[in-house]
Amino acid sequence: MTETQNAPTPPVLAPPASPASPASSAPAGPTVPAAASTGVAPAAPAGPAGPADPAVTRERRFAARRGATRLLTGPRPQTMRELLAELAEGEGLDQAPDFYGDGIVAALEQRVAGLLGKPAAVFFPTGTMAQQVALRHWATRTGTVALHPLAHPELHEGRAYARLSGLTALWPTTEPRLPSAAELHAVAELFDAILLELPLREAGFVLPSWDELTATVAAARERGAAVHFDGARLWESARHLGHSLPEIAALADSVYVSFYKTLGGFSGAALAGDEEFAASARLWRHRYGGKLFQQWPTVLSALAGLDRELPLLDSYLDHAPLVARALAATPGSRVHPELPHTHQFQYWLPYPADRLNQANLRLAEEQGLSLFNLWLPSPLPGLSMTEITVCGPALEWTEEQIRDAMTRFLALL
């Protein structure tokens, strides 16, 4: 059988059929077609990496966002010179650079371990590498891991777990949420580990409730499986879950965190777990080519993100419902989840993506207002989606100002 035969249909992202209840921990959202719980995992969705209109280039979007007076989503873009200048303002720059993982790299690892309440942490140049190392460490019995069809390793890592490590994936659920305890118990096959993405980005940055999460973790343990958290965005998940980062991390055998998602570092990731896991992670990091001679620029940016962005997350989480409410007032629009679980959420409008991207650029270039980053088409004709990230620049906006800017935006369509 070739790899493409009998492959499940790739997940289809579509807006919720009705507004999600703020009290619901698993709101309606992007749908995943029914598929067998085992077999070949899906390829990444066929959607384009950028807008269909060739005039909407990355360079033009960068210039428009950088030159705008106000931005609603994401941070203001910076040039390489500006990024380096920020690093030069940091502390500890007069010490020797790292050498194959010592010095400042080890200091970052210790800090992450402390933040997550784990015995040890290991720095990785990429999250993709970190995820593969974690999964192969736990999948030594059957070579099978349980994860969601919308999870990052399925859609955005080139199925490296299968191609590089020879692992097999099964899907306990195709619902746009993490699997329940009952769904784990219903899986017929044995599996060595389960990967839980917190939050599940492709479903709308959705999180379970604390009780749902602990029940799923307990069910995995009853099945004899290790628990790995894909916590690329774990930093902002603590409020919705109602527990501290160490309490959340304590549920898992290993945790992956990102330094560029949310924290704004150049790149990089870390795996946290016990000392035995960390030793294995270091060994496989070397084998995968991740033991670099020097990584101090990336590590400095990660430390800066921990210092600068982590303390501000509460203000972003406070402001996200206001932004969501203001955007939802636009006729024909849909915010998902209706009450964001973190400072990020999906926003849907009934227009083609190329028109929305052109209008967004014009608004930024002509009026100095940058509302969105990039609109992407959905499988449903005329319907498009963008992701909203509420961070520093968004805090300057009132609800009335957002509604007024949306009126201006729609006038350009």
Tab-separated table of C-alpha atoms in Angstrom, residues 150-353:
chain	number	residue	atom	x	y	z
A	150	LEU	CA	-5.622	19.054	13.963
A	151	ALA	CA	-2.511	18.805	16.149
A	152	HIS	CA	0.681	20.550	15.098
A	153	PRO	CA	2.647	17.343	14.311
A	154	GLU	CA	-0.076	16.310	11.852
A	155	LEU	CA	-0.433	19.588	9.981
A	156	HIS	CA	2.737	21.627	10.403
A	157	GLU	CA	5.668	19.288	10.983
A	158	GLY	CA	5.664	17.296	7.752
A	159	ARG	CA	4.587	14.174	9.661
A	160	ALA	CA	8.133	13.943	10.994
A	161	TYR	CA	7.023	11.540	13.725
A	162	ALA	CA	6.305	8.985	10.975
A	163	ARG	CA	9.004	9.884	8.442
A	164	LEU	CA	11.902	10.247	10.886
A	165	SER	CA	10.917	8.062	13.826
A	166	GLY	CA	8.690	5.473	12.156
A	167	LEU	CA	5.847	6.087	14.587
A	168	THR	CA	2.160	5.507	13.889
A	169	ALA	CA	-0.575	7.911	14.958
A	170	LEU	CA	-4.142	7.206	15.965
A	171	TRP	CA	-6.936	9.705	16.532
A	172	PRO	CA	-9.116	9.147	19.612
A	173	THR	CA	-11.515	11.816	18.314
A	174	THR	CA	-12.152	13.947	15.260
A	175	GLU	CA	-14.183	16.520	17.183
A	176	PRO	CA	-12.675	20.039	17.270
A	177	ARG	CA	-11.442	19.624	20.846
A	178	LEU	CA	-9.106	17.419	22.826
A	179	PRO	CA	-10.220	13.814	23.383
A	180	SER	CA	-12.342	12.956	26.386
A	181	ALA	CA	-11.615	10.236	28.909
A	182	ALA	CA	-14.403	8.112	27.440
A	183	GLU	CA	-12.934	8.429	23.953
A	184	LEU	CA	-9.523	7.287	25.172
A	185	HIS	CA	-11.051	4.260	26.862
A	186	ALA	CA	-12.897	3.439	23.623
A	187	VAL	CA	-9.711	3.240	21.524
A	188	ALA	CA	-9.231	-0.415	20.622
A	189	GLU	CA	-5.487	-0.280	20.005
A	190	LEU	CA	-2.667	0.100	22.464
A	191	PHE	CA	-0.729	3.356	22.357
A	192	ASP	CA	2.448	4.394	24.132
A	193	ALA	CA	1.794	8.090	24.544
A	194	ILE	CA	-0.741	10.810	23.951
A	195	LEU	CA	0.059	14.309	22.743
A	196	LEU	CA	-2.314	16.999	23.994
A	197	GLU	CA	-1.964	20.423	22.365
A	198	LEU	CA	-2.817	23.188	24.837
A	199	PRO	CA	-4.523	25.153	23.386
A	200	LEU	CA	-5.577	23.386	20.172
A	201	ARG	CA	-4.670	26.148	17.739
A	202	GLU	CA	-6.352	24.926	14.540
A	203	ALA	CA	-9.684	24.467	16.336
A	204	GLY	CA	-9.645	28.096	17.452
A	205	PHE	CA	-7.104	28.107	20.289
A	206	VAL	CA	-9.538	26.097	22.407
A	207	LEU	CA	-8.812	24.599	25.806
A	208	PRO	CA	-10.618	21.999	27.895
A	209	SER	CA	-11.767	22.696	31.414
A	210	TRP	CA	-9.449	21.611	34.220
A	211	ASP	CA	-11.733	18.718	35.112
A	212	GLU	CA	-11.834	17.566	31.486
A	213	LEU	CA	-8.056	17.778	31.186
A	214	THR	CA	-7.377	15.844	34.377
A	215	ALA	CA	-9.913	13.189	33.369
A	216	THR	CA	-8.248	12.754	29.973
A	217	VAL	CA	-4.814	12.514	31.582
A	218	ALA	CA	-6.084	9.947	34.092
A	219	ALA	CA	-7.625	7.895	31.279
A	220	ALA	CA	-4.329	7.929	29.386
A	221	ARG	CA	-2.504	6.671	32.449
A	222	GLU	CA	-5.094	3.935	32.916
A	223	ARG	CA	-4.298	2.887	29.346
A	224	GLY	CA	-0.603	2.722	30.259
A	225	ALA	CA	0.310	5.734	28.124
A	226	ALA	CA	2.701	8.574	28.841
A	227	VAL	CA	1.335	12.111	28.555
A	228	HIS	CA	3.101	14.800	26.526
A	229	PHE	CA	1.839	18.385	26.384
A	230	ASP	CA	2.390	20.380	23.216
A	231	GLY	CA	2.522	23.609	25.176
A	232	ALA	CA	3.765	25.956	22.479
A	233	ARG	CA	1.135	28.359	23.827
A	234	LEU	CA	0.969	26.992	27.355
A	235	TRP	CA	2.102	30.303	28.846
A	236	GLU	CA	-1.298	31.902	28.213
A	237	SER	CA	-3.404	28.846	29.120
A	238	ALA	CA	-3.146	29.000	32.900
A	239	ARG	CA	-6.033	31.417	33.437
A	240	HIS	CA	-8.636	29.391	31.531
A	241	LEU	CA	-7.506	26.192	33.220
A	242	GLY	CA	-7.565	27.909	36.597
A	243	HIS	CA	-4.211	26.539	37.722
A	244	SER	CA	-0.575	27.612	37.733
A	245	LEU	CA	1.965	26.567	35.128
A	246	PRO	CA	3.642	24.087	37.531
A	247	GLU	CA	0.258	22.556	38.390
A	248	ILE	CA	-0.572	22.149	34.708
A	249	ALA	CA	2.862	20.785	33.818
A	250	ALA	CA	2.672	18.313	36.710
A	251	LEU	CA	-0.078	16.464	34.832
A	252	ALA	CA	2.318	15.550	32.012
A	253	ASP	CA	5.415	13.390	31.752
A	254	SER	CA	6.935	15.910	29.364
A	255	VAL	CA	6.086	19.420	28.228
A	256	TYR	CA	7.164	21.370	25.147
A	257	VAL	CA	7.151	25.166	25.225
A	258	SER	CA	7.991	27.671	22.501
A	259	PHE	CA	10.041	30.839	22.839
A	260	TYR	CA	8.815	32.625	19.712
A	261	LYS	CA	5.085	31.950	19.928
A	262	THR	CA	3.623	34.368	22.464
A	263	LEU	CA	7.028	35.328	23.912
A	264	GLY	CA	8.327	36.853	20.682
A	265	GLY	CA	11.785	35.273	20.649
A	266	PHE	CA	13.708	34.680	17.441
A	267	SER	CA	13.003	30.933	17.550
A	268	GLY	CA	13.672	28.010	19.852
A	269	ALA	CA	11.863	25.672	22.200
A	270	ALA	CA	12.379	23.587	25.302
A	271	LEU	CA	11.355	20.180	26.582
A	272	ALA	CA	10.780	19.787	30.313
A	273	GLY	CA	10.526	16.577	32.321
A	274	ASP	CA	12.434	14.457	34.798
A	275	GLU	CA	16.199	13.927	34.697
A	276	GLU	CA	15.966	10.633	32.798
A	277	PHE	CA	13.796	12.223	30.124
A	278	ALA	CA	16.146	15.214	29.903
A	279	ALA	CA	19.177	12.954	29.403
A	280	SER	CA	17.389	11.157	26.575
A	281	ALA	CA	16.314	14.480	25.068
A	282	ARG	CA	19.896	15.750	25.045
A	283	LEU	CA	21.124	12.589	23.343
A	284	TRP	CA	18.483	12.694	20.620
A	285	ARG	CA	18.861	16.447	20.186
A	286	HIS	CA	22.486	15.763	19.236
A	287	ARG	CA	21.481	12.942	16.884
A	288	TYR	CA	18.910	15.155	15.171
A	289	GLY	CA	21.529	17.861	14.630
A	290	GLY	CA	20.279	20.211	17.316
A	291	LYS	CA	23.450	20.532	19.405
A	292	LEU	CA	24.667	23.799	17.948
A	293	PHE	CA	28.051	25.419	18.568
A	294	GLN	CA	26.549	28.739	19.705
A	295	GLN	CA	22.927	29.791	20.209
A	296	TRP	CA	23.278	32.895	22.338
A	297	PRO	CA	21.314	35.320	20.075
A	298	THR	CA	18.271	33.037	20.122
A	299	VAL	CA	18.624	32.347	23.836
A	300	LEU	CA	18.955	36.046	24.634
A	301	SER	CA	15.728	36.706	22.741
A	302	ALA	CA	14.010	33.901	24.663
A	303	LEU	CA	15.128	35.324	27.999
A	304	ALA	CA	13.968	38.774	26.892
A	305	GLY	CA	10.565	37.320	26.029
A	306	LEU	CA	10.269	35.711	29.448
A	307	ASP	CA	11.192	39.027	31.068
A	308	ARG	CA	9.036	41.252	28.872
A	309	GLU	CA	6.020	39.331	27.576
A	310	LEU	CA	5.260	36.786	30.280
A	311	PRO	CA	4.334	39.465	32.867
A	312	LEU	CA	2.065	41.171	30.304
A	313	LEU	CA	-0.016	38.120	29.415
A	314	ASP	CA	-2.679	38.906	32.006
A	315	SER	CA	-3.319	42.291	30.381
A	316	TYR	CA	-3.652	40.612	26.974
A	317	LEU	CA	-6.083	38.052	28.389
A	318	ASP	CA	-8.094	40.837	30.033
A	319	HIS	CA	-8.429	42.750	26.754
A	320	ALA	CA	-9.163	39.829	24.410
A	321	PRO	CA	-12.918	39.613	25.234
A	322	LEU	CA	-13.335	43.322	24.422
A	323	VAL	CA	-11.643	42.895	21.040
A	324	ALA	CA	-13.706	39.784	20.304
A	325	ARG	CA	-16.943	41.525	21.256
A	326	ALA	CA	-16.169	44.548	19.083
A	327	LEU	CA	-15.318	42.419	16.043
A	328	ALA	CA	-18.381	40.221	16.536
A	329	ALA	CA	-20.596	43.296	16.123
A	330	THR	CA	-19.827	43.314	12.383
A	331	PRO	CA	-22.816	41.884	10.451
A	332	GLY	CA	-22.141	38.420	9.036
A	333	SER	CA	-19.005	37.912	11.102
A	334	ARG	CA	-18.193	35.158	13.563
A	335	VAL	CA	-15.725	35.066	16.440
A	336	HIS	CA	-14.594	31.647	17.612
A	337	PRO	CA	-14.621	30.933	20.481
A	338	GLU	CA	-17.185	33.613	21.270
A	339	LEU	CA	-15.418	34.120	24.583
A	340	PRO	CA	-11.724	33.541	23.788
A	341	HIS	CA	-9.956	30.928	25.892
A	342	THR	CA	-6.636	32.766	25.525
A	343	HIS	CA	-5.559	36.054	23.913
A	344	GLN	CA	-5.929	34.451	20.464
A	345	PHE	CA	-9.034	33.472	18.511
A	346	GLN	CA	-10.416	32.997	15.006
A	347	TYR	CA	-12.378	35.643	13.115
A	348	TRP	CA	-14.530	34.788	10.096
A	349	LEU	CA	-16.027	37.076	7.438
A	350	PRO	CA	-18.196	36.229	4.384
A	351	TYR	CA	-15.829	37.634	1.748
A	352	PRO	CA	-13.055	36.157	-0.409
A	353	ALA	CA	-9.623	36.237	1.193
